[in-house]
Amino acid sequence: MNQGSGHTTMLVSADSDTGHDSFVLRYRTHQSTSLGLSFKQEVACMGLAQAQGLAPEIVWLDEECQSMVIEFLQEPGSISQVELANLTKSIHRLPPEMPTLNLQHQIEHYWQIAYERGNSASNLVSPCEPALGAAIKALEAELPVTCHNDLTPPNIRRRNRDIVAIDWEYAATGSPHFEVATLCAGWPSMNTQSLALAILGDRFSKPLLHIATHLYAALNWNWHLAAGETFEGEQSPKTLIQRLAANL
């Protein structure tokens, strides 16, 4: 079905005495390990979300081989801003039992992997940039919540009338503004501020959202190069840091 950045999915379908059943076999690739993604943490967060109807049901699990079979869910079709906001708020209300997302460690890890792939240091966002440290400190001052951190359109499915999230590889406890920044990057057609307000309510801070947006862009730059992907456009590590610094 799909070859993701750190996993492969296959549709498993068969006839049975009760009808036609379909499931998804999902197994991790070497890329997932190199990017530092924890299968144990993913399964634990999926369990929390599944109990609230926010994730697909895990019907078989092999932790040693980092594989699982989950229920098959259809692609959602059109999704409204209200649906997306409600799903995100429900995820944020899950018990904050996951390890905290260490943004400094993440950007350092992606820098190292990308550098080992042959990218020059000048083409990467340096983890030592003062603007990065200041931005991370600002977001860490927030009350942390459970975050999915990858609510892109391919990671949304529909069960009956409700939408649920799949691919919980990046789930962790962290900044709700950073979650919203990652979310808005994946849904450019939606109005960023109104979506942020719908999710965060009284917690919404325009300065924090700007900081989170530019911090995510810097981290995402290193992630793409660590994953062996390239960017199109006129961005550069220098402009990414300049834009982040301008919002501090």
mmCIF file of C-alpha atoms in Angstrom:
data_model
loop_
_atom_site.group_PDB
_atom_site.id
_atom_site.type_symbol
_atom_site.label_atom_id
_atom_site.label_comp_id
_atom_site.label_asym_id
_atom_site.label_seq_id
_atom_site.Cartn_x
_atom_site.Cartn_y
_atom_site.Cartn_z
ATOM 1 C CA MET A 1 0.000 0.000 0.000
ATOM 2 C CA ASN A 2 2.700 2.471 0.956
ATOM 3 C CA GLN A 3 6.420 2.819 1.507
ATOM 4 C CA GLY A 4 6.791 5.479 4.206
ATOM 5 C CA SER A 5 9.922 7.126 5.547
ATOM 6 C CA GLY A 6 10.312 4.407 8.161
ATOM 7 C CA HIS A 7 7.835 1.633 7.402
ATOM 8 C CA THR A 8 6.053 -0.368 4.719
ATOM 9 C CA THR A 9 2.351 -1.246 4.706
ATOM 10 C CA MET A 10 0.619 -4.094 2.874
ATOM 11 C CA LEU A 11 -3.076 -4.853 2.479
ATOM 12 C CA VAL A 12 -4.045 -8.331 3.677
ATOM 13 C CA SER A 13 -7.455 -9.409 2.449
ATOM 14 C CA ALA A 14 -9.319 -12.731 2.482
ATOM 15 C CA ASP A 15 -12.747 -14.325 2.494
ATOM 16 C CA SER A 16 -13.910 -16.037 5.675
ATOM 17 C CA ASP A 17 -17.034 -17.711 7.015
ATOM 18 C CA THR A 18 -18.261 -14.329 8.218
ATOM 19 C CA GLY A 19 -17.533 -12.407 5.032
ATOM 20 C CA HIS A 20 -14.649 -10.498 3.472
ATOM 21 C CA ASP A 21 -12.038 -9.188 5.915
ATOM 22 C CA SER A 22 -9.243 -6.706 5.277
ATOM 23 C CA PHE A 23 -6.337 -5.722 7.498
ATOM 24 C CA VAL A 24 -3.094 -3.779 7.136
ATOM 25 C CA LEU A 25 0.293 -5.370 7.800
ATOM 26 C CA ARG A 26 2.726 -2.673 8.852
ATOM 27 C CA TYR A 27 6.408 -3.344 9.402
ATOM 28 C CA ARG A 28 9.355 -1.105 10.084
ATOM 29 C CA THR A 29 12.340 -0.632 7.820
ATOM 30 C CA HIS A 30 15.974 0.138 8.643
ATOM 31 C CA GLN A 31 15.237 3.794 7.942
ATOM 32 C CA SER A 32 12.926 3.906 10.965
ATOM 33 C CA THR A 33 15.730 2.782 13.271
ATOM 34 C CA SER A 34 18.245 5.234 11.827
ATOM 35 C CA LEU A 35 15.812 8.123 12.345
ATOM 36 C CA GLY A 36 15.563 7.187 16.025
ATOM 37 C CA LEU A 37 11.892 6.175 16.052
ATOM 38 C CA SER A 38 10.804 3.999 18.978
ATOM 39 C CA PHE A 39 8.439 1.154 18.091
ATOM 40 C CA LYS A 40 7.660 0.552 21.766
ATOM 41 C CA GLN A 41 6.677 4.188 22.220
ATOM 42 C CA GLU A 42 4.558 4.136 19.066
ATOM 43 C CA VAL A 43 2.636 1.052 20.234
ATOM 44 C CA ALA A 44 2.092 2.507 23.708
ATOM 45 C CA CYS A 45 0.675 5.754 22.348
ATOM 46 C CA MET A 46 -1.500 3.904 19.835
ATOM 47 C CA GLY A 47 -2.910 1.922 22.753
ATOM 48 C CA LEU A 48 -3.897 5.106 24.579
ATOM 49 C CA ALA A 49 -5.445 6.549 21.434
ATOM 50 C CA GLN A 50 -7.180 3.321 20.436
ATOM 51 C CA ALA A 51 -8.986 3.202 23.781
ATOM 52 C CA GLN A 52 -10.567 6.558 22.903
ATOM 53 C CA GLY A 53 -11.372 5.655 19.291
ATOM 54 C CA LEU A 54 -8.608 7.864 17.889
ATOM 55 C CA ALA A 55 -6.411 5.174 16.313
ATOM 56 C CA PRO A 56 -6.926 1.905 14.430
ATOM 57 C CA GLU A 57 -7.221 -1.315 16.410
ATOM 58 C CA ILE A 58 -4.052 -3.379 16.711
ATOM 59 C CA VAL A 59 -5.091 -6.995 16.080
ATOM 60 C CA TRP A 60 -1.615 -8.594 16.056
ATOM 61 C CA LEU A 61 1.760 -7.404 17.302
ATOM 62 C CA ASP A 62 5.364 -8.618 17.086
ATOM 63 C CA GLU A 63 7.570 -6.264 19.067
ATOM 64 C CA GLU A 64 10.772 -8.151 18.281
ATOM 65 C CA CYS A 65 10.261 -7.772 14.526
ATOM 66 C CA GLN A 66 8.608 -4.345 14.979
ATOM 67 C CA SER A 67 5.542 -5.399 13.014
ATOM 68 C CA MET A 68 1.818 -5.102 13.554
ATOM 69 C CA VAL A 69 -1.480 -5.902 11.893
ATOM 70 C CA ILE A 70 -4.142 -3.240 12.290
ATOM 71 C CA GLU A 71 -7.713 -2.831 11.150
ATOM 72 C CA PHE A 72 -8.130 -1.545 7.606
ATOM 73 C CA LEU A 73 -9.707 1.893 7.417
ATOM 74 C CA GLN A 74 -10.783 3.744 4.301
ATOM 75 C CA GLU A 75 -9.274 7.036 3.168
ATOM 76 C CA PRO A 76 -11.419 9.830 4.584
ATOM 77 C CA GLY A 77 -12.353 11.825 1.522
ATOM 78 C CA SER A 78 -12.874 15.494 2.312
ATOM 79 C CA ILE A 79 -12.067 16.565 5.862
ATOM 80 C CA SER A 80 -13.405 19.727 7.444
ATOM 81 C CA GLN A 81 -11.417 22.046 9.684
ATOM 82 C CA VAL A 82 -13.808 21.238 12.517
ATOM 83 C CA GLU A 83 -13.110 17.501 12.185
ATOM 84 C CA LEU A 84 -9.360 18.031 12.106
ATOM 85 C CA ALA A 85 -9.456 20.380 15.097
ATOM 86 C CA ASN A 86 -11.617 17.981 17.121
ATOM 87 C CA LEU A 87 -9.300 15.033 16.411
ATOM 88 C CA THR A 88 -6.251 17.041 17.475
ATOM 89 C CA LYS A 89 -7.937 18.283 20.652
ATOM 90 C CA SER A 90 -8.927 14.726 21.539
ATOM 91 C CA ILE A 91 -5.326 13.580 21.114
ATOM 92 C CA HIS A 92 -4.156 16.438 23.342
ATOM 93 C CA ARG A 93 -6.558 15.250 26.039
ATOM 94 C CA LEU A 94 -4.957 11.787 26.199
ATOM 95 C CA PRO A 95 -2.946 11.115 29.386
ATOM 96 C CA PRO A 96 0.544 12.641 28.930
ATOM 97 C CA GLU A 97 2.269 9.311 29.614
ATOM 98 C CA MET A 98 4.721 9.338 26.692
ATOM 99 C CA PRO A 99 8.349 10.515 26.967
ATOM 100 C CA THR A 100 8.832 14.202 26.246
ATOM 101 C CA LEU A 101 9.805 15.187 22.703
ATOM 102 C CA ASN A 102 13.382 16.475 22.916
ATOM 103 C CA LEU A 103 13.547 18.921 20.029
ATOM 104 C CA GLN A 104 17.225 19.715 20.570
ATOM 105 C CA HIS A 105 18.093 16.019 20.424
ATOM 106 C CA GLN A 106 15.947 15.568 17.323
ATOM 107 C CA ILE A 107 17.603 18.306 15.328
ATOM 108 C CA GLU A 108 21.066 17.088 16.430
ATOM 109 C CA HIS A 109 20.208 13.510 15.468
ATOM 110 C CA TYR A 110 18.880 14.454 12.039
ATOM 111 C CA TRP A 111 21.941 16.660 11.468
ATOM 112 C CA GLN A 112 24.253 13.724 12.242
ATOM 113 C CA ILE A 113 22.386 11.268 10.010
ATOM 114 C CA ALA A 114 22.215 13.786 7.147
ATOM 115 C CA TYR A 115 25.922 14.575 7.506
ATOM 116 C CA GLU A 116 26.795 10.879 7.410
ATOM 117 C CA ARG A 117 24.754 10.636 4.219
ATOM 118 C CA GLY A 118 27.239 13.000 2.577
ATOM 119 C CA ASN A 119 25.528 16.366 3.025
ATOM 120 C CA SER A 120 27.895 19.224 3.768
ATOM 121 C CA ALA A 121 27.594 21.008 7.109
ATOM 122 C CA SER A 122 26.881 24.253 5.239
ATOM 123 C CA ASN A 123 23.766 22.669 3.714
ATOM 124 C CA LEU A 124 22.348 21.686 7.113
ATOM 125 C CA VAL A 125 20.771 23.646 9.952
ATOM 126 C CA SER A 126 23.379 23.647 12.699
ATOM 127 C CA PRO A 127 22.041 22.463 16.077
ATOM 128 C CA CYS A 128 24.304 25.059 17.691
ATOM 129 C CA GLU A 129 22.390 28.042 16.285
ATOM 130 C CA PRO A 130 21.386 30.293 19.241
ATOM 131 C CA ALA A 131 17.966 30.912 17.665
ATOM 132 C CA LEU A 132 17.174 27.207 17.862
ATOM 133 C CA GLY A 133 17.971 27.056 21.564
ATOM 134 C CA ALA A 134 15.864 30.137 22.301
ATOM 135 C CA ALA A 135 12.914 28.783 20.298
ATOM 136 C CA ILE A 136 13.041 25.372 21.985
ATOM 137 C CA LYS A 137 13.203 27.031 25.417
ATOM 138 C CA ALA A 138 10.099 29.089 24.602
ATOM 139 C CA LEU A 139 8.111 26.009 23.586
ATOM 140 C CA GLU A 140 9.306 23.964 26.567
ATOM 141 C CA ALA A 141 7.778 26.595 28.859
ATOM 142 C CA GLU A 142 4.306 25.449 27.731
ATOM 143 C CA LEU A 143 2.235 22.902 29.603
ATOM 144 C CA PRO A 144 2.980 19.723 27.590
ATOM 145 C CA VAL A 145 0.287 17.475 26.132
ATOM 146 C CA THR A 146 0.193 14.209 24.201
ATOM 147 C CA CYS A 147 0.952 14.996 20.549
ATOM 148 C CA HIS A 148 0.825 12.928 17.358
ATOM 149 C CA ASN A 149 3.327 15.235 15.602
ATOM 150 C CA ASP A 150 2.553 13.940 12.095
ATOM 151 C CA LEU A 151 -1.111 14.623 11.361
ATOM 152 C CA THR A 152 -0.599 14.960 7.601
ATOM 153 C CA PRO A 153 -3.386 14.050 5.136
ATOM 154 C CA PRO A 154 -1.968 10.528 4.436
ATOM 155 C CA ASN A 155 -2.127 9.786 8.182
ATOM 156 C CA ILE A 156 -5.860 10.395 8.531
ATOM 157 C CA ARG A 157 -8.460 7.666 7.994
ATOM 158 C CA ARG A 158 -12.201 7.419 8.546
ATOM 159 C CA ARG A 159 -14.110 4.937 10.698
ATOM 160 C CA ASN A 160 -17.815 5.370 10.019
ATOM 161 C CA ARG A 161 -18.392 9.102 10.550
ATOM 162 C CA ASP A 162 -15.295 9.761 12.640
ATOM 163 C CA ILE A 163 -11.728 10.395 11.545
ATOM 164 C CA VAL A 164 -8.806 8.685 13.273
ATOM 165 C CA ALA A 165 -5.020 8.997 13.067
ATOM 166 C CA ILE A 166 -2.587 6.339 11.867
ATOM 167 C CA ASP A 167 1.247 6.198 11.934
ATOM 168 C CA TRP A 168 2.026 7.191 15.519
ATOM 169 C CA GLU A 169 5.816 6.934 15.031
ATOM 170 C CA TYR A 170 6.504 10.500 16.157
ATOM 171 C CA ALA A 171 3.991 10.623 19.016
ATOM 172 C CA ALA A 172 5.325 12.070 22.270
ATOM 173 C CA THR A 173 4.496 14.485 25.047
ATOM 174 C CA GLY A 174 5.307 17.997 23.925
ATOM 175 C CA SER A 175 4.317 21.502 22.938
ATOM 176 C CA PRO A 176 0.762 21.897 21.593
ATOM 177 C CA HIS A 177 1.936 24.849 19.481
ATOM 178 C CA PHE A 178 4.588 22.670 17.858
ATOM 179 C CA GLU A 179 1.890 20.070 17.113
ATOM 180 C CA VAL A 180 -0.229 22.758 15.468
ATOM 181 C CA ALA A 181 2.760 23.975 13.436
ATOM 182 C CA THR A 182 3.368 20.478 12.057
ATOM 183 C CA LEU A 183 -0.348 20.100 11.380
ATOM 184 C CA CYS A 184 -0.687 23.385 9.485
ATOM 185 C CA ALA A 185 2.371 22.572 7.361
ATOM 186 C CA GLY A 186 0.556 19.470 6.118
ATOM 187 C CA TRP A 187 -2.732 21.260 5.412
ATOM 188 C CA PRO A 188 -1.722 24.480 3.585
ATOM 189 C CA SER A 189 -5.246 25.013 2.231
ATOM 190 C CA MET A 190 -6.624 25.562 5.738
ATOM 191 C CA ASN A 191 -6.366 28.916 7.502
ATOM 192 C CA THR A 192 -3.491 28.584 9.965
ATOM 193 C CA GLN A 193 -4.684 31.014 12.621
ATOM 194 C CA SER A 194 -8.310 29.863 12.690
ATOM 195 C CA LEU A 195 -7.217 26.210 12.848
ATOM 196 C CA ALA A 196 -4.793 27.030 15.667
ATOM 197 C CA LEU A 197 -7.500 28.902 17.569
ATOM 198 C CA ALA A 198 -9.935 26.015 17.124
ATOM 199 C CA ILE A 199 -7.389 23.580 18.581
ATOM 200 C CA LEU A 200 -5.725 25.661 21.282
ATOM 201 C CA GLY A 201 -8.539 27.947 22.432
ATOM 202 C CA ASP A 202 -7.444 30.160 25.334
ATOM 203 C CA ARG A 203 -3.913 28.700 25.170
ATOM 204 C CA PHE A 204 -3.360 30.146 21.688
ATOM 205 C CA SER A 205 -0.345 32.434 21.395
ATOM 206 C CA LYS A 206 0.413 34.017 18.030
ATOM 207 C CA PRO A 207 4.116 34.578 18.890
ATOM 208 C CA LEU A 208 4.505 30.941 20.022
ATOM 209 C CA LEU A 209 2.838 29.681 16.851
ATOM 210 C CA HIS A 210 5.236 31.735 14.719
ATOM 211 C CA ILE A 211 8.195 30.375 16.703
ATOM 212 C CA ALA A 212 6.927 26.792 16.396
ATOM 213 C CA THR A 213 6.272 27.189 12.655
ATOM 214 C CA HIS A 214 9.805 28.363 11.873
ATOM 215 C CA LEU A 215 11.394 25.896 14.283
ATOM 216 C CA TYR A 216 9.517 23.064 12.569
ATOM 217 C CA ALA A 217 10.716 24.297 9.170
ATOM 218 C CA ALA A 218 14.332 24.211 10.391
ATOM 219 C CA LEU A 219 13.989 20.749 11.936
ATOM 220 C CA ASN A 220 12.147 19.483 8.861
ATOM 221 C CA TRP A 221 15.025 20.627 6.653
ATOM 222 C CA ASN A 222 17.453 18.340 8.452
ATOM 223 C CA TRP A 223 14.886 15.526 8.608
ATOM 224 C CA HIS A 224 14.405 15.477 4.833
ATOM 225 C CA LEU A 225 18.131 15.314 4.217
ATOM 226 C CA ALA A 226 18.525 12.630 6.905
ATOM 227 C CA ALA A 227 15.796 10.613 5.148
ATOM 228 C CA GLY A 228 17.612 10.960 1.823
ATOM 229 C CA GLU A 229 15.141 13.436 0.368
ATOM 230 C CA THR A 230 15.739 16.868 -1.153
ATOM 231 C CA PHE A 231 13.902 20.181 -1.087
ATOM 232 C CA GLU A 232 12.664 22.170 -4.025
ATOM 233 C CA GLY A 233 12.507 25.953 -3.811
ATOM 234 C CA GLU A 234 14.665 28.813 -2.655
ATOM 235 C CA GLN A 235 14.941 28.020 1.061
ATOM 236 C CA SER A 236 18.307 27.512 2.690
ATOM 237 C CA PRO A 237 19.528 26.807 6.232
ATOM 238 C CA LYS A 238 20.559 30.454 6.509
ATOM 239 C CA THR A 239 17.134 31.833 5.563
ATOM 240 C CA LEU A 240 15.379 29.344 7.852
ATOM 241 C CA ILE A 241 17.408 30.510 10.850
ATOM 242 C CA GLN A 242 16.978 34.170 9.912
ATOM 243 C CA ARG A 243 13.206 33.768 9.810
ATOM 244 C CA LEU A 244 13.205 31.935 13.143
ATOM 245 C CA ALA A 245 15.389 34.601 14.788
ATOM 246 C CA ALA A 246 13.101 37.348 13.491
ATOM 247 C CA ASN A 247 10.181 35.833 15.452
ATOM 248 C CA LEU A 248 11.953 35.502 18.814
#
